[in-house]
mmCIF file of N, CA and C in Angstrom:
data_model
loop_
_atom_site.group_PDB
_atom_site.id
_atom_site.type_symbol
_atom_site.label_atom_id
_atom_site.label_comp_id
_atom_site.label_asym_id
_atom_site.label_seq_id
_atom_site.Cartn_x
_atom_site.Cartn_y
_atom_site.Cartn_z
ATOM 1 N N UNK A 1 0.703 -1.166 0.095
ATOM 2 C CA UNK A 1 -0.243 0.050 -0.155
ATOM 3 C C UNK A 1 0.793 1.367 -0.136
ATOM 4 N N UNK A 2 1.465 1.217 -1.018
ATOM 5 C CA UNK A 2 2.400 2.609 -1.219
ATOM 6 C C UNK A 2 2.183 3.470 -2.095
ATOM 7 N N UNK A 3 0.852 3.437 -2.433
ATOM 8 C CA UNK A 3 0.384 4.407 -3.412
ATOM 9 C C UNK A 3 0.531 5.930 -3.301
ATOM 10 N N UNK A 4 1.021 6.355 -1.599
ATOM 11 C CA UNK A 4 0.884 7.604 -1.452
ATOM 12 C C UNK A 4 2.063 7.812 -0.547
ATOM 13 N N UNK A 5 2.114 8.922 0.128
ATOM 14 C CA UNK A 5 3.439 9.058 1.050
ATOM 15 C C UNK A 5 3.538 8.002 2.077
ATOM 16 N N UNK A 6 4.763 7.820 2.348
ATOM 17 C CA UNK A 6 5.193 6.748 3.758
ATOM 18 C C UNK A 6 6.673 7.182 4.082
ATOM 19 N N UNK A 7 6.386 7.305 5.150
ATOM 20 C CA UNK A 7 7.629 7.524 6.025
ATOM 21 C C UNK A 7 8.583 8.914 5.854
ATOM 22 N N UNK A 8 7.668 9.907 5.119
ATOM 23 C CA UNK A 8 8.444 11.270 4.850
ATOM 24 C C UNK A 8 7.733 12.264 5.896
ATOM 25 N N UNK A 9 8.543 13.200 5.947
ATOM 26 C CA UNK A 9 7.816 14.631 6.618
ATOM 27 C C UNK A 9 6.387 15.069 6.067
ATOM 28 N N UNK A 10 5.687 15.189 6.790
ATOM 29 C CA UNK A 10 4.626 15.784 6.055
ATOM 30 C C UNK A 10 4.759 17.710 5.578
ATOM 31 N N UNK A 11 4.842 17.949 4.438
ATOM 32 C CA UNK A 11 5.051 19.091 4.101
ATOM 33 C C UNK A 11 3.814 19.814 3.594
ATOM 34 N N UNK A 12 2.911 18.937 3.262
ATOM 35 C CA UNK A 12 1.533 18.997 2.603
ATOM 36 C C UNK A 12 0.249 18.477 3.348
ATOM 37 N N UNK A 13 -0.741 18.828 3.173
ATOM 38 C CA UNK A 13 -1.927 18.085 3.842
ATOM 39 C C UNK A 13 -2.522 17.140 2.892
ATOM 40 N N UNK A 14 -2.601 16.001 3.202
ATOM 41 C CA UNK A 14 -3.065 14.924 2.053
ATOM 42 C C UNK A 14 -4.582 15.136 2.076
ATOM 43 N N UNK A 15 -5.039 15.371 0.971
ATOM 44 C CA UNK A 15 -6.402 15.454 0.562
ATOM 45 C C UNK A 15 -6.950 14.493 -0.445
ATOM 46 N N UNK A 16 -8.004 14.143 -0.192
ATOM 47 C CA UNK A 16 -8.789 13.252 -1.113
ATOM 48 C C UNK A 16 -10.166 13.684 -1.489
ATOM 49 N N UNK A 17 -10.419 14.060 -2.727
ATOM 50 C CA UNK A 17 -11.832 14.921 -3.172
ATOM 51 C C UNK A 17 -12.765 13.711 -3.560
ATOM 52 N N UNK A 18 -13.941 13.602 -3.537
ATOM 53 C CA UNK A 18 -14.872 13.006 -3.745
ATOM 54 C C UNK A 18 -14.719 11.331 -3.778
ATOM 55 N N UNK A 19 -14.469 11.223 -2.380
ATOM 56 C CA UNK A 19 -14.390 9.614 -2.298
ATOM 57 C C UNK A 19 -15.258 8.607 -3.074
ATOM 58 N N UNK A 20 -16.304 9.044 -3.115
ATOM 59 C CA UNK A 20 -17.486 8.034 -3.827
ATOM 60 C C UNK A 20 -17.028 7.624 -5.395
ATOM 61 N N UNK A 21 -16.273 8.682 -5.866
ATOM 62 C CA UNK A 21 -16.164 8.798 -7.375
ATOM 63 C C UNK A 21 -14.906 8.084 -7.713
ATOM 64 N N UNK A 22 -13.932 7.781 -6.651
ATOM 65 C CA UNK A 22 -12.648 7.426 -7.013
ATOM 66 C C UNK A 22 -12.403 6.138 -7.616
ATOM 67 N N UNK A 23 -11.736 5.871 -8.779
ATOM 68 C CA UNK A 23 -11.870 4.634 -9.530
ATOM 69 C C UNK A 23 -10.541 3.937 -9.514
ATOM 70 N N UNK A 24 -9.352 4.835 -9.409
ATOM 71 C CA UNK A 24 -7.886 4.361 -9.601
ATOM 72 C C UNK A 24 -7.603 3.424 -7.984
ATOM 73 N N UNK A 25 -8.336 2.674 -7.656
ATOM 74 C CA UNK A 25 -7.939 2.037 -6.527
ATOM 75 C C UNK A 25 -7.172 0.669 -6.817
ATOM 76 N N UNK A 26 -6.578 0.110 -5.841
ATOM 77 C CA UNK A 26 -5.600 -0.905 -5.830
ATOM 78 C C UNK A 26 -6.376 -2.120 -5.401
ATOM 79 N N UNK A 27 -6.132 -3.257 -6.078
ATOM 80 C CA UNK A 27 -6.673 -4.561 -5.405
ATOM 81 C C UNK A 27 -5.558 -5.084 -4.343
ATOM 82 N N UNK A 28 -6.299 -5.159 -2.968
ATOM 83 C CA UNK A 28 -5.571 -5.525 -1.927
ATOM 84 C C UNK A 28 -5.885 -6.888 -1.307
ATOM 85 N N UNK A 29 -6.622 -7.776 -2.416
ATOM 86 C CA UNK A 29 -6.949 -9.327 -2.248
ATOM 87 C C UNK A 29 -7.988 -9.617 -1.549
ATOM 88 N N UNK A 30 -8.150 -10.936 -1.279
ATOM 89 C CA UNK A 30 -9.510 -11.624 -0.764
ATOM 90 C C UNK A 30 -9.250 -11.384 0.894
ATOM 91 N N UNK A 31 -10.445 -11.459 1.662
ATOM 92 C CA UNK A 31 -10.104 -11.518 2.818
ATOM 93 C C UNK A 31 -9.635 -12.604 3.371
ATOM 94 N N UNK A 32 -8.717 -12.969 4.262
ATOM 95 C CA UNK A 32 -8.180 -13.987 4.433
ATOM 96 C C UNK A 32 -8.874 -15.014 5.503
ATOM 97 N N UNK A 33 -9.877 -14.678 6.259
ATOM 98 C CA UNK A 33 -10.609 -15.364 7.444
ATOM 99 C C UNK A 33 -12.149 -15.531 6.879
ATOM 100 N N UNK A 34 -12.286 -15.986 5.687
ATOM 101 C CA UNK A 34 -13.683 -16.397 4.928
ATOM 102 C C UNK A 34 -14.292 -17.314 5.852
ATOM 103 N N UNK A 35 -15.663 -17.126 6.022
ATOM 104 C CA UNK A 35 -16.555 -17.980 6.725
ATOM 105 C C UNK A 35 -17.195 -18.503 5.196
ATOM 106 N N UNK A 36 -17.730 -17.593 4.375
ATOM 107 C CA UNK A 36 -18.794 -17.833 3.084
ATOM 108 C C UNK A 36 -18.303 -16.860 2.069
ATOM 109 N N UNK A 37 -18.561 -17.253 0.916
ATOM 110 C CA UNK A 37 -18.325 -16.413 -0.284
ATOM 111 C C UNK A 37 -16.693 -16.225 -0.396
ATOM 112 N N UNK A 38 -16.685 -15.073 -1.149
ATOM 113 C CA UNK A 38 -15.060 -14.613 -1.356
ATOM 114 C C UNK A 38 -15.207 -13.148 -1.447
ATOM 115 N N UNK A 39 -14.991 -12.577 -0.242
ATOM 116 C CA UNK A 39 -14.909 -10.809 -0.460
ATOM 117 C C UNK A 39 -13.502 -10.704 -0.773
ATOM 118 N N UNK A 40 -13.368 -9.732 -1.762
ATOM 119 C CA UNK A 40 -12.306 -9.228 -2.175
ATOM 120 C C UNK A 40 -12.167 -7.577 -1.781
ATOM 121 N N UNK A 41 -11.153 -7.058 -1.443
ATOM 122 C CA UNK A 41 -10.931 -5.662 -0.913
ATOM 123 C C UNK A 41 -10.132 -4.997 -1.804
ATOM 124 N N UNK A 42 -10.099 -3.902 -1.992
ATOM 125 C CA UNK A 42 -9.482 -2.756 -2.987
ATOM 126 C C UNK A 42 -9.225 -1.518 -2.065
ATOM 127 N N UNK A 43 -8.777 -0.565 -2.361
ATOM 128 C CA UNK A 43 -8.765 0.901 -2.059
ATOM 129 C C UNK A 43 -7.757 1.587 -2.543
ATOM 130 N N UNK A 44 -7.684 2.717 -1.551
ATOM 131 C CA UNK A 44 -6.633 3.803 -2.156
ATOM 132 C C UNK A 44 -6.115 4.517 -0.947
ATOM 133 N N UNK A 45 -5.059 4.399 -0.626
ATOM 134 C CA UNK A 45 -4.031 4.975 0.485
ATOM 135 C C UNK A 45 -3.943 6.169 0.265
ATOM 136 N N UNK A 46 -4.490 7.150 1.428
ATOM 137 C CA UNK A 46 -4.632 8.854 1.359
ATOM 138 C C UNK A 46 -3.189 9.180 2.026
ATOM 139 N N UNK A 47 -2.571 8.283 3.308
ATOM 140 C CA UNK A 47 -1.878 8.693 4.102
ATOM 141 C C UNK A 47 -1.349 7.450 4.744
ATOM 142 N N UNK A 48 -0.039 7.125 5.030
ATOM 143 C CA UNK A 48 0.625 6.132 5.781
ATOM 144 C C UNK A 48 1.861 6.923 6.682
ATOM 145 N N UNK A 49 1.672 6.889 7.793
ATOM 146 C CA UNK A 49 2.672 7.698 8.685
ATOM 147 C C UNK A 49 3.832 6.647 8.863
ATOM 148 N N UNK A 50 4.757 7.251 9.676
ATOM 149 C CA UNK A 50 6.380 6.632 10.093
ATOM 150 C C UNK A 50 6.003 5.189 10.785
ATOM 151 N N UNK A 51 6.492 4.312 10.417
ATOM 152 C CA UNK A 51 6.264 3.043 10.901
ATOM 153 C C UNK A 51 5.102 2.327 10.545
ATOM 154 N N UNK A 52 4.346 2.946 9.800
ATOM 155 C CA UNK A 52 3.129 2.257 9.237
ATOM 156 C C UNK A 52 1.646 3.192 9.964
ATOM 157 N N UNK A 53 1.830 3.866 11.027
ATOM 158 C CA UNK A 53 0.677 4.306 11.708
ATOM 159 C C UNK A 53 0.921 6.037 11.904
ATOM 160 N N UNK A 54 0.036 6.604 11.926
ATOM 161 C CA UNK A 54 -1.634 6.333 11.599
ATOM 162 C C UNK A 54 -1.625 6.004 9.882
ATOM 163 N N UNK A 55 -2.704 5.333 9.420
ATOM 164 C CA UNK A 55 -2.954 5.200 8.035
ATOM 165 C C UNK A 55 -4.243 5.561 7.773
ATOM 166 N N UNK A 56 -4.783 5.999 6.833
ATOM 167 C CA UNK A 56 -5.969 6.707 6.428
ATOM 168 C C UNK A 56 -6.252 6.272 4.809
ATOM 169 N N UNK A 57 -7.517 6.104 4.438
ATOM 170 C CA UNK A 57 -7.747 5.895 2.742
ATOM 171 C C UNK A 57 -8.905 5.556 2.743
ATOM 172 N N UNK A 58 -9.217 4.955 1.542
ATOM 173 C CA UNK A 58 -10.763 4.276 1.213
ATOM 174 C C UNK A 58 -10.274 2.672 1.146
ATOM 175 N N UNK A 59 -11.622 2.298 1.390
ATOM 176 C CA UNK A 59 -11.510 0.662 1.606
ATOM 177 C C UNK A 59 -12.883 0.414 0.993
ATOM 178 N N UNK A 60 -12.786 -0.811 0.084
ATOM 179 C CA UNK A 60 -13.920 -1.233 -0.704
ATOM 180 C C UNK A 60 -13.904 -2.839 -0.424
ATOM 181 N N UNK A 61 -15.014 -3.193 -0.318
ATOM 182 C CA UNK A 61 -15.174 -4.675 -0.189
ATOM 183 C C UNK A 61 -16.385 -5.121 -0.602
ATOM 184 N N UNK A 62 -16.127 -6.367 -1.254
ATOM 185 C CA UNK A 62 -17.377 -7.166 -2.085
ATOM 186 C C UNK A 62 -18.179 -8.071 -1.325
ATOM 187 N N UNK A 63 -19.142 -8.501 -1.342
ATOM 188 C CA UNK A 63 -20.076 -9.260 -0.538
ATOM 189 C C UNK A 63 -19.303 -10.781 -0.203
ATOM 190 N N UNK A 64 -19.623 -11.081 0.983
ATOM 191 C CA UNK A 64 -19.296 -12.081 1.561
ATOM 192 C C UNK A 64 -19.501 -12.153 3.183
ATOM 193 N N UNK A 65 -19.004 -13.274 3.948
ATOM 194 C CA UNK A 65 -18.961 -13.322 5.524
ATOM 195 C C UNK A 65 -17.740 -13.839 6.075
ATOM 196 N N UNK A 66 -17.134 -13.149 6.979
ATOM 197 C CA UNK A 66 -15.926 -13.692 7.605
ATOM 198 C C UNK A 66 -15.871 -13.242 9.031
ATOM 199 N N UNK A 67 -14.912 -13.892 9.669
ATOM 200 C CA UNK A 67 -14.443 -13.654 11.119
ATOM 201 C C UNK A 67 -13.683 -12.237 10.824
ATOM 202 N N UNK A 68 -13.839 -11.417 11.932
ATOM 203 C CA UNK A 68 -13.165 -10.125 12.100
ATOM 204 C C UNK A 68 -12.536 -9.881 13.425
ATOM 205 N N UNK A 69 -11.449 -9.155 13.433
ATOM 206 C CA UNK A 69 -10.453 -9.092 14.374
ATOM 207 C C UNK A 69 -9.826 -7.752 14.301
ATOM 208 N N UNK A 70 -9.962 -6.798 15.031
ATOM 209 C CA UNK A 70 -9.647 -5.405 14.839
ATOM 210 C C UNK A 70 -7.997 -5.239 15.676
ATOM 211 N N UNK A 71 -7.243 -5.115 14.915
ATOM 212 C CA UNK A 71 -5.761 -5.241 15.455
ATOM 213 C C UNK A 71 -5.171 -3.597 16.095
ATOM 214 N N UNK A 72 -5.871 -2.878 15.499
ATOM 215 C CA UNK A 72 -5.572 -1.198 15.948
ATOM 216 C C UNK A 72 -6.906 -0.455 15.736
ATOM 217 N N UNK A 73 -6.928 0.441 16.952
ATOM 218 C CA UNK A 73 -8.192 1.500 16.772
ATOM 219 C C UNK A 73 -8.618 2.153 15.352
ATOM 220 N N UNK A 74 -9.917 1.938 14.982
ATOM 221 C CA UNK A 74 -10.172 2.107 13.481
ATOM 222 C C UNK A 74 -11.522 2.869 13.793
ATOM 223 N N UNK A 75 -11.454 4.301 13.205
ATOM 224 C CA UNK A 75 -12.561 5.028 12.922
ATOM 225 C C UNK A 75 -13.068 4.700 11.327
ATOM 226 N N UNK A 76 -14.419 4.592 10.915
ATOM 227 C CA UNK A 76 -14.959 4.362 9.791
ATOM 228 C C UNK A 76 -15.845 5.014 9.224
ATOM 229 N N UNK A 77 -16.111 5.666 8.215
ATOM 230 C CA UNK A 77 -17.453 6.463 7.946
ATOM 231 C C UNK A 77 -17.885 5.925 6.354
ATOM 232 N N UNK A 78 -18.623 4.956 6.350
ATOM 233 C CA UNK A 78 -19.163 4.482 5.448
ATOM 234 C C UNK A 78 -19.922 5.008 4.217
ATOM 235 N N UNK A 79 -19.615 5.112 3.163
ATOM 236 C CA UNK A 79 -20.163 5.851 2.143
ATOM 237 C C UNK A 79 -21.325 5.008 1.436
ATOM 238 N N UNK A 80 -20.933 4.088 1.076
ATOM 239 C CA UNK A 80 -21.794 3.165 0.173
ATOM 240 C C UNK A 80 -21.975 1.535 0.700
ATOM 241 N N UNK A 81 -22.950 0.950 0.160
ATOM 242 C CA UNK A 81 -23.100 -0.552 0.679
ATOM 243 C C UNK A 81 -23.630 -0.742 1.861
ATOM 244 N N UNK A 82 -23.989 -1.976 1.966
ATOM 245 C CA UNK A 82 -24.552 -2.321 3.337
ATOM 246 C C UNK A 82 -23.745 -3.612 3.913
ATOM 247 N N UNK A 83 -23.747 -3.681 5.230
ATOM 248 C CA UNK A 83 -23.318 -4.943 5.917
ATOM 249 C C UNK A 83 -23.603 -4.755 7.382
ATOM 250 N N UNK A 84 -23.456 -6.088 7.843
ATOM 251 C CA UNK A 84 -23.609 -6.311 9.308
ATOM 252 C C UNK A 84 -22.776 -6.657 10.254
ATOM 253 N N UNK A 85 -22.099 -6.259 11.241
ATOM 254 C CA UNK A 85 -20.741 -6.520 12.138
ATOM 255 C C UNK A 85 -21.724 -7.102 13.258
ATOM 256 N N UNK A 86 -21.055 -8.247 13.699
ATOM 257 C CA UNK A 86 -21.835 -9.043 14.911
ATOM 258 C C UNK A 86 -20.456 -9.076 15.988
ATOM 259 N N UNK A 87 -20.694 -8.459 16.803
ATOM 260 C CA UNK A 87 -19.451 -8.709 18.115
ATOM 261 C C UNK A 87 -19.622 -9.807 18.373
ATOM 262 N N UNK A 88 -18.754 -10.730 19.112
ATOM 263 C CA UNK A 88 -18.720 -12.050 19.687
ATOM 264 C C UNK A 88 -19.610 -11.782 21.063
ATOM 265 N N UNK A 89 -19.935 -10.591 21.660
ATOM 266 C CA UNK A 89 -20.947 -10.693 22.729
ATOM 267 C C UNK A 89 -22.396 -10.907 22.209
ATOM 268 N N UNK A 90 -22.517 -10.570 20.833
ATOM 269 C CA UNK A 90 -24.036 -10.794 20.259
ATOM 270 C C UNK A 90 -24.386 -9.407 19.991
ATOM 271 N N UNK A 91 -23.804 -8.315 20.290
ATOM 272 C CA UNK A 91 -24.099 -6.746 19.574
ATOM 273 C C UNK A 91 -24.110 -6.785 17.950
ATOM 274 N N UNK A 92 -25.467 -6.236 17.576
ATOM 275 C CA UNK A 92 -25.443 -6.136 15.984
ATOM 276 C C UNK A 92 -25.200 -4.839 15.682
ATOM 277 N N UNK A 93 -24.229 -4.619 14.522
ATOM 278 C CA UNK A 93 -24.413 -3.007 14.096
ATOM 279 C C UNK A 93 -24.703 -3.280 12.596
ATOM 280 N N UNK A 94 -25.773 -2.712 12.261
ATOM 281 C CA UNK A 94 -26.072 -2.595 11.054
ATOM 282 C C UNK A 94 -25.262 -1.382 10.241
ATOM 283 N N UNK A 95 -25.019 -1.369 9.109
ATOM 284 C CA UNK A 95 -23.977 -0.575 8.385
ATOM 285 C C UNK A 95 -24.979 -0.042 7.006
ATOM 286 N N UNK A 96 -25.161 1.044 6.994
ATOM 287 C CA UNK A 96 -25.585 1.615 5.492
ATOM 288 C C UNK A 96 -25.093 2.741 5.197
ATOM 289 N N UNK A 97 -25.299 3.142 4.045
ATOM 290 C CA UNK A 97 -24.435 4.658 3.792
ATOM 291 C C UNK A 97 -24.524 5.696 4.640
ATOM 292 N N UNK A 98 -23.367 6.518 4.738
ATOM 293 C CA UNK A 98 -23.681 7.679 5.725
ATOM 294 C C UNK A 98 -23.697 7.047 7.499
ATOM 295 N N UNK A 99 -22.861 5.846 7.693
ATOM 296 C CA UNK A 99 -22.935 5.441 8.987
ATOM 297 C C UNK A 99 -21.288 5.535 9.331
ATOM 298 N N UNK A 100 -21.208 6.299 10.489
ATOM 299 C CA UNK A 100 -19.872 6.412 11.038
ATOM 300 C C UNK A 100 -19.812 5.385 12.508
ATOM 301 N N UNK A 101 -18.462 4.624 12.416
ATOM 302 C CA UNK A 101 -18.364 3.758 13.599
ATOM 303 C C UNK A 101 -16.654 3.662 13.753
ATOM 304 N N UNK A 102 -16.716 3.353 15.305
ATOM 305 C CA UNK A 102 -15.279 3.277 15.837
ATOM 306 C C UNK A 102 -15.327 1.886 16.096
ATOM 307 N N UNK A 103 -14.209 1.169 15.757
ATOM 308 C CA UNK A 103 -13.886 -0.193 16.150
ATOM 309 C C UNK A 103 -12.568 -0.163 17.325
ATOM 310 N N UNK A 104 -12.500 -0.330 18.497
ATOM 311 C CA UNK A 104 -11.489 -0.566 19.131
ATOM 312 C C UNK A 104 -10.568 -1.502 19.174
ATOM 313 N N UNK A 105 -9.329 -1.310 19.397
ATOM 314 C CA UNK A 105 -8.251 -2.435 19.135
ATOM 315 C C UNK A 105 -8.817 -3.615 19.845
ATOM 316 N N UNK A 106 -9.011 -4.861 19.456
ATOM 317 C CA UNK A 106 -9.469 -6.015 19.988
ATOM 318 C C UNK A 106 -10.715 -6.550 20.025
ATOM 319 N N UNK A 107 -11.392 -5.499 18.994
ATOM 320 C CA UNK A 107 -12.940 -5.859 18.674
ATOM 321 C C UNK A 107 -12.852 -7.240 17.849
ATOM 322 N N UNK A 108 -13.765 -8.244 18.402
ATOM 323 C CA UNK A 108 -13.852 -9.550 17.512
ATOM 324 C C UNK A 108 -15.211 -9.767 17.302
ATOM 325 N N UNK A 109 -15.387 -10.438 16.032
ATOM 326 C CA UNK A 109 -16.711 -10.789 15.856
ATOM 327 C C UNK A 109 -16.890 -11.307 14.294
ATOM 328 N N UNK A 110 -18.014 -10.996 13.698
ATOM 329 C CA UNK A 110 -18.175 -11.275 12.450
ATOM 330 C C UNK A 110 -18.528 -10.270 11.418
ATOM 331 N N UNK A 111 -18.160 -9.930 10.229
ATOM 332 C CA UNK A 111 -18.754 -9.016 9.254
ATOM 333 C C UNK A 111 -19.319 -9.835 8.179
ATOM 334 N N UNK A 112 -20.731 -9.521 7.669
ATOM 335 C CA UNK A 112 -21.304 -9.773 6.529
ATOM 336 C C UNK A 112 -21.447 -8.894 5.600
ATOM 337 N N UNK A 113 -21.098 -8.680 4.519
ATOM 338 C CA UNK A 113 -21.203 -7.642 3.408
ATOM 339 C C UNK A 113 -22.400 -8.080 2.420
ATOM 340 N N UNK A 114 -23.471 -7.453 2.497
ATOM 341 C CA UNK A 114 -24.672 -7.590 1.929
ATOM 342 C C UNK A 114 -24.621 -6.862 0.288
ATOM 343 N N UNK A 115 -23.951 -5.785 0.332
ATOM 344 C CA UNK A 115 -23.969 -5.055 -0.675
ATOM 345 C C UNK A 115 -22.130 -4.319 -0.771
ATOM 346 N N UNK A 116 -21.620 -4.518 -1.792
ATOM 347 C CA UNK A 116 -20.288 -3.983 -1.844
ATOM 348 C C UNK A 116 -20.135 -2.572 -0.748
ATOM 349 N N UNK A 117 -19.249 -2.580 -0.003
ATOM 350 C CA UNK A 117 -19.373 -1.552 0.878
ATOM 351 C C UNK A 117 -17.996 -0.497 0.492
ATOM 352 N N UNK A 118 -18.383 0.687 0.425
ATOM 353 C CA UNK A 118 -16.818 1.718 0.471
ATOM 354 C C UNK A 118 -16.886 2.606 1.591
ATOM 355 N N UNK A 119 -15.760 2.742 2.407
ATOM 356 C CA UNK A 119 -15.727 3.324 3.476
ATOM 357 C C UNK A 119 -14.320 4.525 3.199
ATOM 358 N N UNK A 120 -14.376 5.788 4.166
ATOM 359 C CA UNK A 120 -13.028 6.120 4.434
ATOM 360 C C UNK A 120 -12.841 5.705 5.803
ATOM 361 N N UNK A 121 -11.476 5.408 6.397
ATOM 362 C CA UNK A 121 -11.055 5.199 7.154
ATOM 363 C C UNK A 121 -10.057 5.848 7.769
ATOM 364 N N UNK A 122 -9.572 5.588 9.195
ATOM 365 C CA UNK A 122 -8.116 5.740 9.863
ATOM 366 C C UNK A 122 -8.039 4.636 10.826
ATOM 367 N N UNK A 123 -6.701 4.259 10.928
ATOM 368 C CA UNK A 123 -6.216 3.353 11.700
ATOM 369 C C UNK A 123 -5.038 3.991 12.442
ATOM 370 N N UNK A 124 -5.354 3.957 13.855
ATOM 371 C CA UNK A 124 -4.165 4.416 14.733
ATOM 372 C C UNK A 124 -3.748 3.274 15.488
#
């Protein structure tokens, strides 16, 4: 994921305009923890800081169902699509366009993408 700046001092503010319209994304491959289907991910990096953190950009994922474990705090603003996150405690989070969510490090559960999702994210 080195489409943008990495490990260099910031001299300009990274800006991404019209994230719903961006088409020059990079294939990031299939979700490795699939339960059902074959979700594929792609995206575009906006910024990646020194040593890989923080990271922000666009993430796109096709339909499927998988186990999900959040390894770093992540803020997401979902722009398109529908999916359901189910925490291991049983809490159900329905995602639709214009939903913002914060997933803390250590969050575990499943994700079922019903319609291809597109989100802007920041991981720290």
